């Protein structure tokens, strides 16, 4: 068997002011054929798992380019077309192949392309023809389009949010692919549109129990090869935005469709109950100051670079400063210019500095003060599961007793190593302010005495009922109350 694999991924917040060009991919991950590291990034596990699987089978794995850019706004058209055509050229050169196994995100939007993954997969199908297996692993915060279903034999999505299972799902992807190539199964997709958009953290019920249930079904029913909840991505303003259920069966589309509908309506019945309740910055700081055990983690859930925002909001920091809090660490505030100034000043310097809140309205105000530069790290990285997440050249500064990390590559706060690599012991702080919606939970919950979910400012359009969509469907909850007609008994 000859199998081609590659990866092209980013998550596009179409409301974000930060555009993505070729340099953004190169700053996060750009690995030409054969140069992908041994450890996977979030959307490249099909490559690293594929190396092991094909070696065990004695098959040939032809690696194409792997490229990942941290989430932001629209992808530059030339950047997308250049990377797409690079991978398509590698596929043409590899022909004939028996299968194509891709690592994708599923929420990329480029200038001129609302469905980049659909465009890429359709072009791949045109190259390999109708009989070659094409499959992909994707992030659930994405859009499942008709074009993608038409091009793919099957797809597997991460089940967990936080996405701690991206390697496990790549294992599932390859297991099904091997079974299909060796003639034991015939994967068939069945999709149900839940007609809703919501946020589904699996670190709490009801989503925890829902994911446990779909994994039980997969384990006990041999005809069910995979079940995926495609959460959707509420800041991707595209025509097929929304939550979908994908069931992959062994050639039983009727059974798959019935199960997808049953599970999809169960999700719909629990709409609005999945997300952790949030408080504003004043209540968050008050509760953290009154705590009797530490550290208290304040998650700035909507200024999340993992959702495409800048990560430069200062709303919570301003509240800490106004309240005179002295034992706190903030990680991170994105400000490449301020980082550059700190590097020029050097460790130990005391300098006047303005930083933060440059990207958009609703992110607070730039902070001014005399800061002490404590530690400077080139090309800093933190842990994220089995991989490393870069946050660029970074500066640890202190302002009025508060430790602050300024970074030059946007990244959400995945892991406490964010602080330790900058010379801090996060367990010694009373308050830790981080920027992440839920990916932080797997690691920070191990050290936190308490976690507070804070909605501060308006860096992210987080209420679909009031978001000014131009392209997304207007017939989904919560834009309309009951798109399935369940209250009339029509479901």
Coordinates of C-alpha atoms in Angstrom, one line a residue:
X1 CA 0.0 0.0 0.0
X2 CA 1.1 3.6 -0.8
X3 CA -0.5 6.2 1.4
X4 CA -0.2 10.0 1.1
X5 CA -0.5 12.2 4.2
X6 CA -0.3 15.9 4.9
X7 CA -1.8 18.6 7.1
X8 CA -3.1 22.1 6.5
X9 CA -4.9 23.8 9.3
X10 CA -5.9 26.9 11.1
X11 CA -9.1 28.1 12.8
X12 CA -10.6 31.3 11.4
X13 CA -12.5 33.8 13.5
X14 CA -14.0 35.9 10.6
X15 CA -14.6 38.7 13.1
X16 CA -11.0 38.9 14.1
X17 CA -8.9 41.9 12.9
X18 CA -5.7 39.8 12.7
X19 CA -5.1 38.4 9.2
X20 CA -3.1 35.3 8.5
X21 CA -0.3 35.2 5.9
X22 CA 2.3 32.6 5.0
X23 CA 4.6 33.9 7.8
X24 CA 1.9 33.0 10.3
X25 CA 2.1 29.4 9.3
X26 CA 5.9 29.5 9.3
X27 CA 5.9 31.0 12.8
X28 CA 3.7 28.2 14.2
X29 CA 4.5 25.1 12.0
X30 CA 5.7 24.7 8.5
X31 CA 7.3 21.3 7.9
X32 CA 8.1 20.3 4.3
X33 CA 7.9 16.6 3.3
X34 CA 9.7 14.3 5.8
X35 CA 10.5 17.2 8.2
X36 CA 7.6 17.0 10.6
X37 CA 8.9 16.4 14.2
X38 CA 8.2 13.2 16.1
X39 CA 5.6 14.9 18.3
X40 CA 2.4 16.0 16.7
X41 CA 0.7 19.4 16.8
X42 CA -3.0 19.6 17.3
X43 CA -4.0 18.8 13.7
X44 CA -1.0 16.8 12.5
X45 CA -1.3 13.6 14.6
X46 CA -2.3 11.6 11.4
X47 CA 1.2 12.1 10.2
X48 CA 3.0 10.9 13.3
X49 CA 0.6 8.0 14.0
X50 CA 0.7 7.1 10.3
X51 CA 4.5 6.7 10.5
X52 CA 4.1 4.0 13.1
X53 CA 1.1 2.3 11.5
X54 CA 2.6 2.1 8.1
X55 CA 5.9 0.8 9.4
X56 CA 4.1 -2.0 11.3
X57 CA 2.2 -2.9 8.1
X58 CA 5.2 -2.6 5.8
X59 CA 3.3 0.0 3.8
X60 CA 4.8 3.1 2.2
X61 CA 3.9 6.5 3.7
X62 CA 4.5 9.5 1.4
X63 CA 4.6 12.6 3.6
X64 CA 3.5 16.0 2.2
X65 CA 3.8 19.4 3.8
X66 CA 2.4 20.0 7.3
X67 CA 1.4 23.6 8.0
X68 CA -0.5 25.1 11.0
X69 CA -1.2 28.7 11.9
X70 CA -2.5 29.8 15.3
X71 CA -6.1 30.8 15.1
X72 CA -6.8 34.4 13.9
X73 CA -8.8 36.1 11.2
X74 CA -9.1 35.6 7.4
X75 CA -6.2 33.7 5.7
X76 CA -4.5 35.6 2.9
X77 CA -5.7 34.2 -0.4
X78 CA -2.1 33.8 -1.8
X79 CA -1.1 32.0 1.5
X80 CA -3.9 29.5 1.2
X81 CA -3.6 28.9 -2.5
X82 CA 0.2 28.5 -2.2
X83 CA 0.1 25.9 0.6
X84 CA -2.9 24.1 -1.0
X85 CA -1.1 23.9 -4.4
X86 CA 2.1 22.8 -2.7
X87 CA 0.3 19.8 -1.1
X88 CA -1.7 19.0 -4.3
X89 CA 1.5 19.0 -6.3
X90 CA 3.0 16.5 -3.8
X91 CA 0.0 14.3 -4.1
X92 CA 0.2 14.3 -7.9
X93 CA 3.9 13.4 -7.7
X94 CA 3.0 10.5 -5.3
X95 CA 0.4 8.9 -7.6
X96 CA -0.7 6.2 -7.8
X97 CA -1.7 6.0 -4.1
X98 CA -4.2 3.7 -2.3
X99 CA -5.3 6.3 0.3
X100 CA -5.0 9.9 1.4
X101 CA -5.0 10.5 5.1
X102 CA -5.2 14.2 6.1
X103 CA -4.9 16.3 9.2
X104 CA -7.2 19.3 8.9
X105 CA -8.9 21.8 11.3
X106 CA -12.2 22.4 9.6
X107 CA -12.7 26.1 10.3
X108 CA -10.3 27.7 8.0
X109 CA -11.7 30.6 5.9
X110 CA -9.5 32.3 3.3
X111 CA -10.1 35.4 1.2
X112 CA -12.2 34.1 -1.7
X113 CA -12.8 30.7 -0.1
X114 CA -15.5 30.2 2.5
X115 CA -14.8 26.4 2.6
X116 CA -11.1 25.9 2.2
X117 CA -11.2 22.3 3.4
X118 CA -14.0 21.5 1.0
X119 CA -11.9 23.1 -1.8
X120 CA -8.8 21.2 -0.9
X121 CA -10.6 17.8 -0.5
X122 CA -12.5 18.2 -3.7
X123 CA -9.3 18.9 -5.6
X124 CA -7.7 15.8 -4.0
X125 CA -10.7 13.7 -5.1
X126 CA -10.3 15.0 -8.6
X127 CA -6.6 13.9 -8.6
X128 CA -7.1 10.4 -7.1
X129 CA -10.4 9.5 -8.6
X130 CA -13.5 7.9 -7.0
X131 CA -12.0 4.6 -5.8
X132 CA -9.2 5.9 -3.6
X133 CA -9.9 6.2 0.1
X134 CA -9.8 9.8 1.4
X135 CA -10.2 10.4 5.2
X136 CA -9.3 13.1 7.6
X137 CA -9.1 13.9 11.3
X138 CA -10.5 17.3 12.2
X139 CA -11.2 19.7 15.2
X140 CA -14.8 19.7 16.3
X141 CA -14.8 23.5 16.4
X142 CA -15.4 23.6 12.7
X143 CA -17.9 23.5 9.8
X144 CA -19.1 20.2 8.3
X145 CA -20.1 21.1 4.7
X146 CA -21.8 19.1 2.0
X147 CA -18.7 19.6 -0.2
X148 CA -16.5 17.8 2.4
X149 CA -18.9 14.9 2.9
X150 CA -19.0 14.4 -0.9
X151 CA -15.2 14.3 -1.1
X152 CA -14.4 12.2 2.0
X153 CA -15.0 8.5 2.6
X154 CA -15.1 9.2 6.3
X155 CA -13.9 11.6 8.9
X156 CA -13.0 11.4 12.6
X157 CA -13.2 14.5 15.0
X158 CA -11.7 15.0 18.4
X159 CA -14.2 14.1 21.0
X160 CA -12.8 16.0 24.0
X161 CA -12.8 19.7 24.7
X162 CA -10.2 20.4 25.9
X163 CA -8.7 18.5 23.0
X164 CA -6.6 16.1 25.0
X165 CA -7.5 13.2 22.6
X166 CA -6.1 14.3 19.2
X167 CA -3.6 11.4 19.2
X168 CA -6.3 8.9 20.2
X169 CA -8.6 10.1 17.4
X170 CA -5.7 9.8 14.9
X171 CA -5.4 6.2 16.1
X172 CA -9.1 5.7 15.4
X173 CA -8.7 7.3 11.9
X174 CA -5.9 5.0 11.0
X175 CA -7.6 1.9 12.4
X176 CA -10.7 2.5 10.3
X177 CA -8.5 3.3 7.2
X178 CA -6.5 0.1 7.6
X179 CA -9.7 -2.0 8.0
X180 CA -11.2 -0.3 4.9
X181 CA -8.0 -0.8 2.8
X182 CA -7.9 -4.5 3.8
X183 CA -11.5 -5.0 2.9
X184 CA -13.0 -5.6 6.4
X185 CA -15.3 -2.5 6.5
X186 CA -16.8 0.0 4.1
X187 CA -17.1 3.4 5.9
X188 CA -20.2 5.4 5.1
X189 CA -21.0 8.9 6.5
X190 CA -24.4 9.9 8.0
X191 CA -24.9 13.5 9.1
X192 CA -27.6 15.2 11.2
X193 CA -27.9 19.0 11.4
X194 CA -28.7 19.9 15.0
X195 CA -29.7 23.5 13.8
X196 CA -27.9 25.1 16.8
X197 CA -24.6 26.6 17.8
X198 CA -23.3 26.2 21.3
X199 CA -20.1 25.6 23.4
X200 CA -19.6 22.0 24.6
X201 CA -16.9 21.6 27.2
X202 CA -16.4 17.9 28.0
X203 CA -14.9 18.7 31.4
X204 CA -18.4 18.9 32.9
X205 CA -21.8 17.5 32.4
X206 CA -24.0 17.3 30.4
X207 CA -21.3 17.0 27.7
X208 CA -19.1 14.7 29.7
X209 CA -21.8 12.1 30.0
X210 CA -22.8 12.5 26.3
X211 CA -19.2 11.8 25.1
X212 CA -19.0 8.8 27.4
X213 CA -22.2 7.5 25.9
X214 CA -21.1 7.8 22.3
X215 CA -17.8 6.1 23.1
X216 CA -19.8 3.2 24.7
X217 CA -21.9 2.9 21.5
X218 CA -18.7 2.8 19.4
X219 CA -17.2 0.1 21.6
X220 CA -20.3 -2.2 21.8
X221 CA -21.7 -1.9 18.3
X222 CA -19.4 -3.2 15.5
X223 CA -21.4 -1.6 12.8
X224 CA -20.7 1.9 14.3
X225 CA -17.2 2.8 13.3
X226 CA -17.1 6.3 14.7
X227 CA -19.4 9.0 16.2
X228 CA -18.4 12.6 16.1
X229 CA -20.0 15.8 17.5
X230 CA -19.0 18.6 15.2
X231 CA -19.5 21.4 17.7
X232 CA -19.4 24.2 15.1
X233 CA -17.5 27.5 15.4
X234 CA -19.7 30.4 16.3
X235 CA -17.3 33.1 15.0
X236 CA -17.0 31.5 11.6
X237 CA -19.5 33.5 9.6
X238 CA -20.1 31.0 6.8
X239 CA -23.2 29.5 5.3
X240 CA -23.0 26.0 6.9
X241 CA -22.0 27.1 10.4
X242 CA -23.6 25.1 13.2
X243 CA -23.5 21.9 15.2
X244 CA -23.7 18.6 13.4
X245 CA -23.7 14.9 14.3
X246 CA -21.5 12.6 12.1
X247 CA -21.9 8.8 12.4
X248 CA -19.7 6.6 10.3
X249 CA -21.1 3.1 9.9
X250 CA -19.9 -0.1 8.2
X251 CA -22.1 0.3 5.1
X252 CA -25.3 0.9 7.0
X253 CA -26.3 4.5 6.2
X254 CA -29.9 4.1 7.4
X255 CA -28.7 3.0 10.8
X256 CA -26.2 5.8 10.8
X257 CA -28.8 8.4 9.9
X258 CA -31.2 7.2 12.6
X259 CA -28.5 7.3 15.3
X260 CA -27.2 10.7 14.2
X261 CA -30.7 12.1 14.5
X262 CA -31.3 10.5 17.9
X263 CA -28.1 11.8 19.3
X264 CA -28.4 15.2 17.6
X265 CA -31.9 15.8 19.1
X266 CA -30.6 14.8 22.5
X267 CA -27.9 17.5 22.2
X268 CA -30.5 19.9 21.0
X269 CA -32.7 19.2 24.0
X270 CA -29.9 20.3 26.3
X271 CA -29.1 23.5 24.4
X272 CA -27.9 26.4 26.6
X273 CA -26.8 24.1 29.5
X274 CA -23.3 23.1 28.4
X275 CA -21.1 26.1 29.0
X276 CA -19.8 26.9 32.5
X277 CA -21.5 30.0 34.0
X278 CA -19.4 33.1 33.8
X279 CA -18.9 36.2 36.0
X280 CA -17.5 39.7 35.1
X281 CA -14.1 40.9 36.0
X282 CA -15.2 42.7 39.2
X283 CA -16.8 39.7 40.7
X284 CA -13.9 37.5 39.6
X285 CA -11.3 39.6 41.3
X286 CA -13.4 40.0 44.4
X287 CA -13.9 36.3 44.8
X288 CA -10.2 35.6 44.1
X289 CA -9.1 38.2 46.7
X290 CA -11.5 36.6 49.3
X291 CA -10.3 33.1 48.7
X292 CA -8.8 31.0 51.5
X293 CA -6.9 28.6 49.3
X294 CA -4.7 29.3 46.3
X295 CA -3.9 29.6 43.5
X296 CA -7.2 30.8 42.2
X297 CA -7.3 30.7 38.4
X298 CA -9.3 33.4 36.6
X299 CA -9.9 32.2 33.0
X300 CA -10.4 35.2 30.6
X301 CA -12.6 32.9 28.5
X302 CA -13.4 35.2 25.6
X303 CA -10.0 36.9 25.0
X304 CA -8.8 33.5 23.8
X305 CA -6.2 33.4 21.0
X306 CA -7.3 29.8 20.4
X307 CA -10.5 31.3 19.2
X308 CA -8.8 33.9 17.0
X309 CA -8.7 36.9 19.3
X310 CA -5.5 38.9 19.8
X311 CA -5.0 37.9 23.4
X312 CA -4.1 41.5 24.3
X313 CA -7.1 42.5 26.4
X314 CA -6.2 44.2 29.7
X315 CA -9.7 44.3 31.3
X316 CA -8.9 41.9 34.2
X317 CA -5.3 43.3 34.6
X318 CA -6.8 46.8 35.0
X319 CA -9.1 45.5 37.7
X320 CA -6.2 43.8 39.5
X321 CA -4.2 47.0 39.4
X322 CA -7.2 49.2 40.5
X323 CA -7.8 46.9 43.5
X324 CA -4.1 46.8 44.6
X325 CA -3.7 43.1 44.2
X326 CA 0.0 42.2 44.6
X327 CA 0.2 38.3 44.4
X328 CA -1.0 37.7 40.9
X329 CA 0.5 36.5 37.6
X330 CA -1.1 37.3 34.2
X331 CA -0.2 35.0 31.2
X332 CA -0.3 36.3 28.6
X333 CA -0.8 39.7 27.0
X334 CA 0.2 39.7 23.3
X335 CA 2.3 42.7 22.4
X336 CA 5.2 42.1 20.0
X337 CA 6.3 45.8 20.1
X338 CA 6.4 45.8 23.9
X339 CA 8.4 42.5 23.9
X340 CA 10.9 44.1 21.5
X341 CA 11.3 47.1 23.8
X342 CA 11.9 44.8 26.8
X343 CA 14.5 42.7 24.9
X344 CA 16.3 46.0 24.0
X345 CA 16.3 47.1 27.6
X346 CA 17.5 43.7 28.9
X347 CA 16.9 41.7 32.1
X348 CA 16.9 43.8 35.3
X349 CA 16.1 47.0 33.5
X350 CA 13.3 49.3 34.8
X351 CA 11.6 51.1 32.0
X352 CA 8.4 53.0 31.2
X353 CA 6.2 50.8 29.1
X354 CA 2.8 51.0 27.4
X355 CA 1.4 47.6 26.5
X356 CA -1.8 45.7 25.6
X357 CA -5.3 46.6 24.2
X358 CA -4.2 47.5 20.7
X359 CA -6.2 45.1 18.6
X360 CA -9.8 46.1 18.8
X361 CA -12.5 47.9 20.8
X362 CA -13.8 46.1 23.9
X363 CA -10.3 44.9 25.0
X364 CA -9.7 47.5 27.7
X365 CA -7.1 50.3 27.7
X366 CA -3.4 50.2 27.1
X367 CA -1.5 49.9 30.4
X368 CA 1.1 52.5 31.2
X369 CA 3.7 52.2 34.0
X370 CA 7.3 51.7 35.0
X371 CA 8.0 48.0 34.8
X372 CA 10.9 45.8 35.8
X373 CA 12.1 43.3 33.2
X374 CA 12.6 40.1 35.1
X375 CA 13.3 37.4 32.4
X376 CA 13.5 37.3 28.7
X377 CA 13.1 34.0 26.7
X378 CA 13.6 33.6 23.0
X379 CA 11.2 31.2 21.2
X380 CA 9.4 30.3 24.4
X381 CA 7.2 27.2 24.5
X382 CA 4.7 25.6 26.9
X383 CA 3.4 22.0 27.1
X384 CA 0.1 21.1 25.5
X385 CA -0.5 17.4 26.1
X386 CA 2.1 15.5 24.1
X387 CA 3.2 18.5 22.1
X388 CA 4.7 21.9 22.6
X389 CA 2.9 25.2 21.9
X390 CA 5.1 28.1 21.0
X391 CA 4.4 31.6 22.3
X392 CA 7.3 33.4 20.7
X393 CA 9.9 35.7 22.2
X394 CA 8.5 36.5 25.7
X395 CA 9.1 38.9 28.5
X396 CA 8.3 38.5 32.2
X397 CA 7.8 42.0 33.6
X398 CA 6.5 43.2 37.0
X399 CA 4.2 46.2 37.4
X400 CA 3.0 47.2 40.9
X401 CA 3.8 43.8 42.2
X402 CA 1.9 41.9 39.5
X403 CA 3.9 39.5 37.3
X404 CA 2.9 39.7 33.6
X405 CA 4.0 37.7 30.6
X406 CA 4.2 39.6 27.3
X407 CA 4.4 37.4 24.3
X408 CA 5.1 37.9 20.6
X409 CA 3.3 34.8 19.1
X410 CA -0.3 34.6 20.1
X411 CA -1.2 31.5 22.0
X412 CA -3.8 30.6 24.6
X413 CA -2.8 29.4 28.1
X414 CA -2.6 25.7 27.8
X415 CA -0.5 24.7 30.7
X416 CA 1.2 26.0 33.9
X417 CA 4.6 25.6 32.2
X418 CA 3.7 28.9 30.6
X419 CA 4.6 30.5 33.9
X420 CA 7.5 28.2 34.9
X421 CA 9.4 28.7 31.6
X422 CA 9.3 32.4 32.4
X423 CA 10.9 31.9 35.8
X424 CA 7.7 31.8 38.0
X425 CA 6.3 29.0 40.2
X426 CA 2.6 29.2 39.4
X427 CA 1.7 27.3 42.6
X428 CA 3.2 30.1 44.7
X429 CA 0.8 32.8 43.3
X430 CA -2.5 33.6 44.8
X431 CA -4.1 34.5 41.5
X432 CA -3.3 33.3 38.0
X433 CA -5.0 35.0 35.1
X434 CA -5.0 33.0 31.9
X435 CA -6.5 33.4 28.4
X436 CA -8.4 30.3 27.3
X437 CA -12.0 29.1 27.1
X438 CA -11.5 25.5 28.2
X439 CA -8.3 24.0 26.9
X440 CA -6.5 25.1 30.0
X441 CA -8.7 22.9 32.2
X442 CA -6.9 19.6 31.9
X443 CA -3.6 21.0 33.2
X444 CA -4.5 24.0 35.4
X445 CA -7.2 22.0 37.3
X446 CA -4.4 20.0 38.8
X447 CA -2.9 23.0 40.6
X448 CA -5.9 25.3 41.1
X449 CA -7.8 25.6 44.4
X450 CA -10.6 27.3 42.4
X451 CA -11.3 28.2 38.8
X452 CA -13.4 31.2 37.9
X453 CA -14.7 31.6 34.4
X454 CA -14.7 35.3 33.6
X455 CA -16.4 37.2 30.7
X456 CA -14.5 40.4 30.5
X457 CA -14.9 43.0 27.8
X458 CA -16.0 42.2 24.3
X459 CA -13.1 40.9 22.3
X460 CA -15.1 37.9 21.0
X461 CA -18.7 37.8 19.6
X462 CA -19.9 35.2 22.1
X463 CA -23.7 35.6 21.8
X464 CA -25.0 34.2 18.5
X465 CA -28.4 35.6 19.2
X466 CA -27.0 39.1 18.8
X467 CA -23.9 38.6 16.6
X468 CA -24.1 40.5 13.3
X469 CA -23.8 37.5 11.0
X470 CA -24.0 38.1 7.3
X471 CA -23.5 34.6 5.9
X472 CA -24.3 32.1 8.7
X473 CA -27.7 30.5 8.7
X474 CA -30.4 32.5 10.5
X475 CA -32.5 29.4 11.2
X476 CA -30.5 27.9 14.0
X477 CA -30.8 28.2 17.8
X478 CA -30.3 30.7 19.6
X479 CA -31.0 33.0 16.6
X480 CA -34.4 31.4 16.5
X481 CA -35.9 29.7 19.6
X482 CA -37.1 26.4 18.2
X483 CA -35.9 25.5 14.6
X484 CA -36.9 21.9 14.9
X485 CA -40.4 22.7 16.1
X486 CA -40.0 20.5 19.2
X487 CA -42.3 22.6 21.2
X488 CA -45.1 21.8 18.8
X489 CA -44.2 18.1 18.9
X490 CA -42.9 18.1 15.4
X491 CA -39.5 16.5 16.1

